[in-house]
mmCIF file of C-alpha atoms in Angstrom:
data_model
loop_
_atom_site.group_PDB
_atom_site.id
_atom_site.type_symbol
_atom_site.label_atom_id
_atom_site.label_comp_id
_atom_site.label_asym_id
_atom_site.label_seq_id
_atom_site.Cartn_x
_atom_site.Cartn_y
_atom_site.Cartn_z
ATOM 1 C CA UNK N 1 -16.638 8.618 -1.767
ATOM 2 C CA UNK N 2 -14.965 6.763 1.340
ATOM 3 C CA UNK N 3 -11.823 3.850 0.097
ATOM 4 C CA UNK N 4 -11.418 1.203 1.630
ATOM 5 C CA UNK N 5 -7.883 -0.620 2.271
ATOM 6 C CA UNK N 6 -6.931 -2.841 -0.944
ATOM 7 C CA UNK N 7 -7.656 -6.495 0.032
ATOM 8 C CA UNK N 8 -7.324 -8.024 -3.421
ATOM 9 C CA UNK N 9 -3.949 -9.534 -5.455
ATOM 10 C CA UNK N 10 -2.699 -6.848 -8.329
ATOM 11 C CA UNK N 11 -3.757 -7.261 -11.387
ATOM 12 C CA UNK N 12 -1.333 -8.949 -12.864
ATOM 13 C CA UNK N 13 -1.416 -11.478 -10.034
ATOM 14 C CA UNK N 14 -5.164 -12.183 -10.303
ATOM 15 C CA UNK N 15 -4.953 -12.130 -14.548
ATOM 16 C CA UNK N 16 -2.370 -14.977 -14.389
ATOM 17 C CA UNK N 17 -3.622 -16.900 -12.114
ATOM 18 C CA UNK N 18 -6.559 -17.111 -14.500
ATOM 19 C CA UNK N 19 -4.754 -17.157 -17.306
ATOM 20 C CA UNK N 20 -3.303 -20.183 -15.697
ATOM 21 C CA UNK N 21 -6.297 -22.027 -14.839
ATOM 22 C CA UNK N 22 -8.141 -21.512 -18.303
ATOM 23 C CA UNK N 23 -4.953 -23.078 -19.942
ATOM 24 C CA UNK N 24 -4.482 -25.856 -17.699
ATOM 25 C CA UNK N 25 -8.630 -26.740 -17.991
ATOM 26 C CA UNK N 26 -7.939 -26.914 -21.754
ATOM 27 C CA UNK N 27 -5.509 -29.470 -21.447
ATOM 28 C CA UNK N 28 -6.840 -31.362 -19.349
ATOM 29 C CA UNK N 29 -10.480 -31.461 -21.484
ATOM 30 C CA UNK N 30 -7.989 -32.515 -24.496
ATOM 31 C CA UNK N 31 -6.166 -35.288 -22.533
ATOM 32 C CA UNK N 32 -9.280 -36.675 -21.727
ATOM 33 C CA UNK N 33 -10.853 -36.224 -25.618
ATOM 34 C CA UNK N 34 -7.680 -37.470 -26.879
ATOM 35 C CA UNK N 35 -7.823 -40.825 -24.268
ATOM 36 C CA UNK N 36 -11.203 -41.484 -25.718
ATOM 37 C CA UNK N 37 -10.816 -40.419 -29.214
ATOM 38 C CA UNK N 38 -12.034 -43.360 -30.705
ATOM 39 C CA UNK N 39 -15.587 -43.107 -29.007
ATOM 40 C CA UNK N 40 -15.779 -39.263 -31.470
ATOM 41 C CA UNK N 41 -16.558 -39.271 -35.172
ATOM 42 C CA UNK N 42 -15.774 -36.913 -37.207
ATOM 43 C CA UNK N 43 -16.987 -36.091 -41.418
ATOM 44 C CA UNK N 44 -13.692 -37.424 -42.628
ATOM 45 C CA UNK N 45 -14.310 -40.071 -40.862
ATOM 46 C CA UNK N 46 -10.829 -41.396 -40.376
ATOM 47 C CA UNK N 47 -10.766 -41.284 -36.661
ATOM 48 C CA UNK N 48 -9.230 -38.285 -34.572
ATOM 49 C CA UNK N 49 -5.796 -36.747 -33.935
ATOM 50 C CA UNK N 50 -4.422 -34.851 -30.949
ATOM 51 C CA UNK N 51 -5.001 -31.178 -33.251
ATOM 52 C CA UNK N 52 -8.420 -32.696 -34.134
ATOM 53 C CA UNK N 53 -8.666 -33.528 -30.503
ATOM 54 C CA UNK N 54 -7.160 -30.101 -29.259
ATOM 55 C CA UNK N 55 -10.008 -28.462 -32.062
ATOM 56 C CA UNK N 56 -13.217 -30.251 -30.449
ATOM 57 C CA UNK N 57 -12.061 -29.098 -26.582
ATOM 58 C CA UNK N 58 -11.170 -25.624 -28.157
ATOM 59 C CA UNK N 59 -14.283 -25.516 -30.009
ATOM 60 C CA UNK N 60 -16.674 -26.922 -27.250
ATOM 61 C CA UNK N 61 -15.276 -24.683 -24.761
ATOM 62 C CA UNK N 62 -16.062 -21.950 -26.119
ATOM 63 C CA UNK N 63 -19.507 -23.356 -26.999
ATOM 64 C CA UNK N 64 -19.035 -22.615 -30.522
ATOM 65 C CA UNK N 65 -19.773 -26.043 -31.333
ATOM 66 C CA UNK N 66 -19.549 -26.477 -35.122
ATOM 67 C CA UNK N 67 -21.209 -30.306 -34.886
ATOM 68 C CA UNK N 68 -18.193 -31.878 -37.619
ATOM 69 C CA UNK N 69 -16.908 -33.665 -34.545
ATOM 70 C CA UNK N 70 -19.112 -35.607 -32.506
ATOM 71 C CA UNK N 71 -19.339 -38.237 -29.504
ATOM 72 C CA UNK N 72 -21.439 -41.257 -31.019
ATOM 73 C CA UNK N 73 -20.105 -43.541 -28.014
ATOM 74 C CA UNK N 74 -22.177 -44.307 -24.419
ATOM 75 C CA UNK N 75 -18.338 -43.360 -22.890
ATOM 76 C CA UNK N 76 -17.992 -40.399 -25.391
ATOM 77 C CA UNK N 77 -21.078 -39.051 -24.225
ATOM 78 C CA UNK N 78 -21.152 -40.256 -20.821
ATOM 79 C CA UNK N 79 -17.674 -38.190 -20.894
ATOM 80 C CA UNK N 80 -19.606 -35.352 -22.645
ATOM 81 C CA UNK N 81 -22.366 -35.130 -19.556
ATOM 82 C CA UNK N 82 -19.845 -35.501 -16.709
ATOM 83 C CA UNK N 83 -16.957 -33.561 -17.587
ATOM 84 C CA UNK N 84 -16.849 -31.469 -20.749
ATOM 85 C CA UNK N 85 -20.107 -29.644 -20.376
ATOM 86 C CA UNK N 86 -18.611 -28.772 -16.321
ATOM 87 C CA UNK N 87 -15.540 -27.648 -18.141
ATOM 88 C CA UNK N 88 -17.337 -26.037 -20.795
ATOM 89 C CA UNK N 89 -19.489 -23.287 -17.425
ATOM 90 C CA UNK N 90 -15.985 -23.329 -15.917
ATOM 91 C CA UNK N 91 -14.091 -21.847 -18.603
ATOM 92 C CA UNK N 92 -17.368 -19.234 -19.147
ATOM 93 C CA UNK N 93 -16.390 -18.845 -15.765
ATOM 94 C CA UNK N 94 -12.688 -17.915 -16.452
ATOM 95 C CA UNK N 95 -13.429 -15.842 -19.137
ATOM 96 C CA UNK N 96 -15.941 -13.675 -17.601
ATOM 97 C CA UNK N 97 -14.463 -13.632 -14.306
ATOM 98 C CA UNK N 98 -13.259 -9.612 -15.022
ATOM 99 C CA UNK N 99 -17.211 -8.694 -14.510
ATOM 100 C CA UNK N 100 -17.892 -11.336 -11.290
ATOM 101 C CA UNK N 101 -14.527 -9.846 -9.870
ATOM 102 C CA UNK N 102 -15.955 -6.424 -10.421
ATOM 103 C CA UNK N 103 -19.866 -6.606 -9.700
ATOM 104 C CA UNK N 104 -18.294 -9.395 -6.237
ATOM 105 C CA UNK N 105 -15.701 -6.090 -5.297
ATOM 106 C CA UNK N 106 -18.879 -3.806 -5.847
ATOM 107 C CA UNK N 107 -20.770 -6.044 -3.481
ATOM 108 C CA UNK N 108 -18.080 -6.585 -0.447
ATOM 109 C CA UNK N 109 -17.471 -2.687 -0.713
ATOM 110 C CA UNK N 110 -20.927 -2.352 -0.359
ATOM 111 C CA UNK N 111 -20.885 -4.889 3.037
ATOM 112 C CA UNK N 112 -17.811 -2.736 4.199
ATOM 113 C CA UNK N 113 -19.575 0.407 3.562
ATOM 114 C CA UNK N 114 -23.292 -0.823 5.741
ATOM 115 C CA UNK N 115 -20.755 -2.406 8.068
ATOM 116 C CA UNK N 116 -18.823 1.124 8.766
ATOM 117 C CA UNK N 117 -20.978 2.994 9.178
ATOM 118 C CA UNK N 118 -22.687 1.172 11.454
ATOM 119 C CA UNK N 119 -20.076 0.233 13.874
ATOM 120 C CA UNK N 120 -17.793 3.967 13.000
ATOM 121 C CA UNK N 121 -17.805 5.473 16.853
ATOM 122 C CA UNK N 122 -15.020 6.824 18.876
ATOM 123 C CA UNK N 123 -12.874 7.250 15.582
ATOM 124 C CA UNK N 124 -9.895 9.722 15.094
ATOM 125 C CA UNK N 125 -10.240 12.050 11.611
ATOM 126 C CA UNK N 126 -7.318 13.032 9.735
ATOM 127 C CA UNK N 127 -7.388 16.509 7.432
ATOM 128 C CA UNK N 128 -5.001 15.601 4.875
ATOM 129 C CA UNK N 129 -2.345 12.612 4.756
ATOM 130 C CA UNK N 130 0.992 14.715 3.650
ATOM 131 C CA UNK N 131 3.910 14.596 6.182
ATOM 132 C CA UNK N 132 2.098 16.029 9.021
ATOM 133 C CA UNK N 133 -1.402 13.953 8.850
ATOM 134 C CA UNK N 134 1.568 10.653 8.385
ATOM 135 C CA UNK N 135 3.202 11.414 11.443
ATOM 136 C CA UNK N 136 0.605 11.881 13.511
ATOM 137 C CA UNK N 137 -0.898 8.226 11.715
ATOM 138 C CA UNK N 138 2.126 6.855 13.306
ATOM 139 C CA UNK N 139 2.101 8.443 16.360
ATOM 140 C CA UNK N 140 -1.762 7.389 16.622
ATOM 141 C CA UNK N 141 -0.496 3.766 16.380
ATOM 142 C CA UNK N 142 2.582 3.795 18.207
ATOM 143 C CA UNK N 143 0.065 4.399 21.424
ATOM 144 C CA UNK N 144 -1.761 1.780 20.940
ATOM 145 C CA UNK N 145 -4.983 2.884 18.639
ATOM 146 C CA UNK N 146 -6.491 0.388 16.241
ATOM 147 C CA UNK N 147 -5.749 1.395 12.125
ATOM 148 C CA UNK N 148 -9.960 0.793 12.007
ATOM 149 C CA UNK N 149 -10.201 4.361 14.248
ATOM 150 C CA UNK N 150 -8.493 6.181 11.288
ATOM 151 C CA UNK N 151 -10.318 7.646 8.582
ATOM 152 C CA UNK N 152 -8.229 9.789 6.904
ATOM 153 C CA UNK N 153 -10.095 12.570 4.656
ATOM 154 C CA UNK N 154 -7.839 13.685 1.751
ATOM 155 C CA UNK N 155 -8.300 15.159 -2.166
ATOM 156 C CA UNK N 156 -5.110 14.336 -3.513
ATOM 157 C CA UNK N 157 -5.756 10.857 -5.387
ATOM 158 C CA UNK N 158 -1.801 9.696 -4.978
ATOM 159 C CA UNK N 159 -2.851 10.794 -1.128
ATOM 160 C CA UNK N 160 -5.529 7.887 -1.272
ATOM 161 C CA UNK N 161 -3.867 5.963 -2.180
ATOM 162 C CA UNK N 162 -1.020 5.661 0.192
ATOM 163 C CA UNK N 163 -3.912 6.283 2.887
ATOM 164 C CA UNK N 164 -5.165 2.537 1.803
ATOM 165 C CA UNK N 165 -1.882 1.277 1.026
ATOM 166 C CA UNK N 166 -1.349 1.941 4.704
ATOM 167 C CA UNK N 167 -4.712 0.565 5.300
ATOM 168 C CA UNK N 168 -6.396 3.143 6.620
ATOM 169 C CA UNK N 169 -9.728 3.995 5.510
ATOM 170 C CA UNK N 170 -10.073 6.785 3.559
ATOM 171 C CA UNK N 171 -12.546 9.717 2.251
ATOM 172 C CA UNK N 172 -12.000 11.871 -1.573
ATOM 173 C CA UNK N 173 -13.341 14.865 -0.320
ATOM 174 C CA UNK N 174 -12.285 18.497 1.091
ATOM 175 C CA UNK N 175 -12.754 18.352 4.752
ATOM 176 C CA UNK N 176 -13.655 21.899 4.396
ATOM 177 C CA UNK N 177 -17.133 21.170 3.214
ATOM 178 C CA UNK N 178 -19.655 19.919 5.909
ATOM 179 C CA UNK N 179 -20.564 16.542 3.557
ATOM 180 C CA UNK N 180 -17.297 15.226 3.829
ATOM 181 C CA UNK N 181 -17.064 15.687 7.438
ATOM 182 C CA UNK N 182 -20.557 13.904 7.521
ATOM 183 C CA UNK N 183 -19.194 11.669 5.693
ATOM 184 C CA UNK N 184 -16.566 11.022 8.090
ATOM 185 C CA UNK N 185 -19.148 10.896 10.610
ATOM 186 C CA UNK N 186 -17.488 14.092 12.695
ATOM 187 C CA UNK N 187 -20.617 13.749 15.411
ATOM 188 C CA UNK N 188 -19.559 10.166 16.589
ATOM 189 C CA UNK N 189 -15.429 10.980 16.070
ATOM 190 C CA UNK N 190 -12.913 11.086 18.968
ATOM 191 C CA UNK N 191 -10.905 14.078 17.573
ATOM 192 C CA UNK N 192 -10.415 15.961 14.468
ATOM 193 C CA UNK N 193 -6.678 16.356 13.631
ATOM 194 C CA UNK N 194 -6.152 19.153 10.685
ATOM 195 C CA UNK N 195 -3.376 18.637 9.010
ATOM 196 C CA UNK N 196 -3.621 20.555 5.963
ATOM 197 C CA UNK N 197 -0.710 22.610 3.460
ATOM 198 C CA UNK N 198 -2.274 25.867 3.854
ATOM 199 C CA UNK N 199 -3.625 28.152 6.703
ATOM 200 C CA UNK N 200 -6.323 29.509 5.370
ATOM 201 C CA UNK N 201 -7.628 25.419 4.566
ATOM 202 C CA UNK N 202 -6.884 25.038 8.503
ATOM 203 C CA UNK N 203 -9.344 27.607 9.726
ATOM 204 C CA UNK N 204 -11.769 26.336 7.647
ATOM 205 C CA UNK N 205 -11.411 22.445 8.502
ATOM 206 C CA UNK N 206 -12.056 23.737 12.298
ATOM 207 C CA UNK N 207 -14.986 25.627 11.533
ATOM 208 C CA UNK N 208 -16.978 23.593 9.973
ATOM 209 C CA UNK N 209 -15.393 21.268 12.470
ATOM 210 C CA UNK N 210 -16.897 22.883 15.164
ATOM 211 C CA UNK N 211 -20.212 24.088 13.358
ATOM 212 C CA UNK N 212 -21.146 20.422 12.944
ATOM 213 C CA UNK N 213 -19.916 19.249 16.198
ATOM 214 C CA UNK N 214 -21.112 22.202 18.685
ATOM 215 C CA UNK N 215 -17.392 22.317 20.418
ATOM 216 C CA UNK N 216 -17.751 18.517 21.658
ATOM 217 C CA UNK N 217 -15.251 17.228 19.623
ATOM 218 C CA UNK N 218 -11.612 17.767 20.370
ATOM 219 C CA UNK N 219 -9.953 19.737 17.196
ATOM 220 C CA UNK N 220 -6.026 19.531 17.213
ATOM 221 C CA UNK N 221 -4.997 21.844 14.467
ATOM 222 C CA UNK N 222 -1.072 22.626 12.530
ATOM 223 C CA UNK N 223 -0.792 26.176 11.760
ATOM 224 C CA UNK N 224 2.078 26.976 10.019
ATOM 225 C CA UNK N 225 2.694 30.992 11.288
ATOM 226 C CA UNK N 226 2.247 31.921 14.724
ATOM 227 C CA UNK N 227 0.187 34.675 13.223
ATOM 228 C CA UNK N 228 -2.344 32.513 12.361
ATOM 229 C CA UNK N 229 -2.831 30.407 15.702
ATOM 230 C CA UNK N 230 -4.849 33.287 17.918
ATOM 231 C CA UNK N 231 -7.643 32.906 14.192
ATOM 232 C CA UNK N 232 -7.530 28.794 14.228
ATOM 233 C CA UNK N 233 -8.688 28.757 18.188
ATOM 234 C CA UNK N 234 -11.169 31.200 17.387
ATOM 235 C CA UNK N 235 -12.293 28.871 14.643
ATOM 236 C CA UNK N 236 -12.709 26.573 17.417
ATOM 237 C CA UNK N 237 -9.481 24.566 17.662
ATOM 238 C CA UNK N 238 -8.775 23.176 21.378
ATOM 239 C CA UNK N 239 -5.059 22.512 20.227
ATOM 240 C CA UNK N 240 -2.699 24.652 17.707
ATOM 241 C CA UNK N 241 0.942 23.427 17.014
ATOM 242 C CA UNK N 242 2.788 26.179 15.396
ATOM 243 C CA UNK N 243 4.987 23.958 13.151
ATOM 244 C CA UNK N 244 7.131 26.609 11.663
ATOM 245 C CA UNK N 245 8.322 28.436 15.111
ATOM 246 C CA UNK N 246 8.403 24.937 16.746
ATOM 247 C CA UNK N 247 10.821 24.387 14.239
ATOM 248 C CA UNK N 248 12.775 27.266 14.231
ATOM 249 C CA UNK N 249 12.805 26.290 17.897
ATOM 250 C CA UNK N 250 14.683 23.777 17.608
ATOM 251 C CA UNK N 251 16.950 25.301 15.210
ATOM 252 C CA UNK N 252 18.056 27.200 17.775
ATOM 253 C CA UNK N 253 18.617 25.229 20.795
ATOM 254 C CA UNK N 254 21.124 23.140 17.223
ATOM 255 C CA UNK N 255 23.373 25.964 18.152
ATOM 256 C CA UNK N 256 23.807 26.970 21.759
ATOM 257 C CA UNK N 257 21.939 23.672 22.934
ATOM 258 C CA UNK N 258 22.924 20.683 20.630
ATOM 259 C CA UNK N 259 22.699 17.780 23.036
ATOM 260 C CA UNK N 260 18.823 19.315 24.005
ATOM 261 C CA UNK N 261 18.164 18.210 20.081
ATOM 262 C CA UNK N 262 19.285 15.053 20.386
ATOM 263 C CA UNK N 263 17.093 14.480 23.852
ATOM 264 C CA UNK N 264 14.125 16.271 21.901
ATOM 265 C CA UNK N 265 14.231 13.172 19.103
ATOM 266 C CA UNK N 266 14.568 10.763 21.764
ATOM 267 C CA UNK N 267 11.608 11.526 22.927
ATOM 268 C CA UNK N 268 9.656 11.614 19.868
ATOM 269 C CA UNK N 269 11.125 8.957 18.451
ATOM 270 C CA UNK N 270 9.039 5.656 19.563
ATOM 271 C CA UNK N 271 11.462 2.522 20.937
ATOM 272 C CA UNK N 272 14.717 4.810 20.584
ATOM 273 C CA UNK N 273 15.347 4.937 24.425
ATOM 274 C CA UNK N 274 12.811 7.664 26.226
ATOM 275 C CA UNK N 275 9.100 8.592 25.692
ATOM 276 C CA UNK N 276 6.811 10.920 26.956
ATOM 277 C CA UNK N 277 3.563 9.215 28.281
ATOM 278 C CA UNK N 278 0.394 10.244 30.552
ATOM 279 C CA UNK N 279 -1.378 7.849 32.619
ATOM 280 C CA UNK N 280 -3.471 7.817 35.416
ATOM 281 C CA UNK N 281 -2.678 8.208 39.013
ATOM 282 C CA UNK N 282 -2.689 5.302 40.935
ATOM 283 C CA UNK N 283 -4.813 4.857 44.124
ATOM 284 C CA UNK N 284 -1.378 4.929 46.330
ATOM 285 C CA UNK N 285 0.177 7.799 45.140
ATOM 286 C CA UNK N 286 -2.263 10.286 45.692
ATOM 287 C CA UNK N 287 -1.731 12.399 48.099
ATOM 288 C CA UNK N 288 2.609 12.101 47.365
ATOM 289 C CA UNK N 289 5.059 14.281 45.785
ATOM 290 C CA UNK N 290 4.973 13.743 42.169
ATOM 291 C CA UNK N 291 8.851 13.623 42.882
ATOM 292 C CA UNK N 292 8.296 10.770 45.209
ATOM 293 C CA UNK N 293 7.045 8.469 42.646
ATOM 294 C CA UNK N 294 9.625 6.005 41.240
ATOM 295 C CA UNK N 295 8.778 7.171 37.334
ATOM 296 C CA UNK N 296 9.860 10.179 36.300
ATOM 297 C CA UNK N 297 6.910 12.646 36.415
ATOM 298 C CA UNK N 298 7.342 15.932 34.850
ATOM 299 C CA UNK N 299 3.784 17.670 35.289
ATOM 300 C CA UNK N 300 0.512 17.245 36.669
ATOM 301 C CA UNK N 301 -2.876 16.812 34.013
ATOM 302 C CA UNK N 302 -5.682 18.820 36.561
ATOM 303 C CA UNK N 303 -9.027 19.402 35.287
ATOM 304 C CA UNK N 304 -8.000 19.639 31.223
ATOM 305 C CA UNK N 305 -5.009 21.655 32.459
ATOM 306 C CA UNK N 306 -1.126 20.725 32.605
ATOM 307 C CA UNK N 307 0.530 21.884 35.850
ATOM 308 C CA UNK N 308 3.933 21.928 36.521
ATOM 309 C CA UNK N 309 5.924 20.836 38.806
ATOM 310 C CA UNK N 310 7.664 24.840 39.507
ATOM 311 C CA UNK N 311 3.773 25.572 40.226
ATOM 312 C CA UNK N 312 2.915 25.304 44.618
ATOM 313 C CA UNK N 313 -0.459 23.226 43.051
ATOM 314 C CA UNK N 314 1.723 20.384 41.862
ATOM 315 C CA UNK N 315 3.503 20.065 45.273
ATOM 316 C CA UNK N 316 0.781 17.115 45.670
ATOM 317 C CA UNK N 317 -1.075 14.718 43.696
ATOM 318 C CA UNK N 318 -4.950 14.416 44.258
ATOM 319 C CA UNK N 319 -7.780 11.751 42.957
ATOM 320 C CA UNK N 320 -8.375 12.353 39.724
ATOM 321 C CA UNK N 321 -5.411 13.382 38.360
ATOM 322 C CA UNK N 322 -3.183 12.629 35.044
ATOM 323 C CA UNK N 323 0.579 11.755 35.090
ATOM 324 C CA UNK N 324 2.683 12.958 32.783
ATOM 325 C CA UNK N 325 5.758 10.979 32.561
ATOM 326 C CA UNK N 326 9.037 9.909 30.499
ATOM 327 C CA UNK N 327 8.645 6.229 30.490
ATOM 328 C CA UNK N 328 11.910 4.155 29.010
ATOM 329 C CA UNK N 329 10.372 2.937 24.592
ATOM 330 C CA UNK N 330 13.834 1.005 24.786
ATOM 331 C CA UNK N 331 12.823 -2.857 22.991
ATOM 332 C CA UNK N 332 13.519 -5.301 25.474
ATOM 333 C CA UNK N 333 15.886 -7.993 25.052
ATOM 334 C CA UNK N 334 14.933 -10.505 22.087
ATOM 335 C CA UNK N 335 11.818 -7.861 21.349
ATOM 336 C CA UNK N 336 11.883 -5.761 17.603
ATOM 337 C CA UNK N 337 11.113 -2.030 18.007
ATOM 338 C CA UNK N 338 7.763 -0.464 17.245
#
C-alpha cells in the first residue's frame, strides 16, 4: 500500500469547522424565519415565538417537516423557495460531510497514485525509516534532492506516519518482497539505500533488488557487523557501510586524537563550517594538478574509482574526472543554516 504525504487538516479542526458552519446556518435561518414570522401559521393560530421559529428551523433543515407550522404568505413562501430550501441542502451536505470527504479523499488519492506511477523516475528508495533511514533522507535533502524523488519502504506503522508527516511517499511492506519493491518502481530508481535494522534483512533486500534490476540500479547498504559486509557485496550491494566499525574507529579517535572527532563531525554536519562535496572538473582545470586549485581537493573519482592524491595517477586532472573537495558550508550573512 502506498501512503502519500498528508494534505488535510487534523480531525478536531475539521470537525470544529463543520460544527461551526452547521450552527451558523441554523442561527441565520432562525433569524430569517423570525423576521418574517407573521407570514407563518401554526396549529394554534397564535403566531410564532422565537422558540417556534427555532423549532420550525430545526425540523425543516433536518427534513422532518411535521407540518404544524407552515408559511402561508407570499413573502414567507418566497423565502422558503430562495433560502430555506437551499439552506436545507447545505445543512444535509454538512451532516454527511464525513462520508463525502472520505469519497473525495479516495478519489484524490487514486488520482495522485496514477500520476505518481506515471512520473516516478530516477528516484531514491529508502528501505527502512529508522535512525539510519532518516539520516540518509536528511543527507539527500541537504544535497538538493527533491522530496518527491524519495520513496520510503517500511513495515512499521509508526515509521510510515513519520515519513508521510515529513512529506515523503511511503510504501507499506517489507523490502525483502519483490512485489513491494516493484510497487516502488525499483527498476526506474536511481539508487536503493538499505537501512534495515538487521544484517539478515539487508542481505535479502540486496538480493531482491539486484534480481529485479539486474544490477542496473546502484545499491548502498548499511551493515552492523564487518563480517557481513562481503556477503552484502556478493548479494549485489555496490557500496557497504559498516556502522559498528565506523563508530568504533571514531571512538578510538576520540581518545587518541580528540580534535579529529570535531573535524569529522564538522564535515558531516551541514551548515556548520566544512562539508564534503563532489563536482565535475571544469575545462580550464583539466591538465592541472589538484593541489593547484583554489578549492581543497582531497581525491579524484576517475571512471568510477576513487584516486587519492597520494597516487601518481592523481598528479594531473583528466577530462571526465570528478573532484572530491572540502567546501565552506557556513551560512552567509542573513541566510539561515539549513
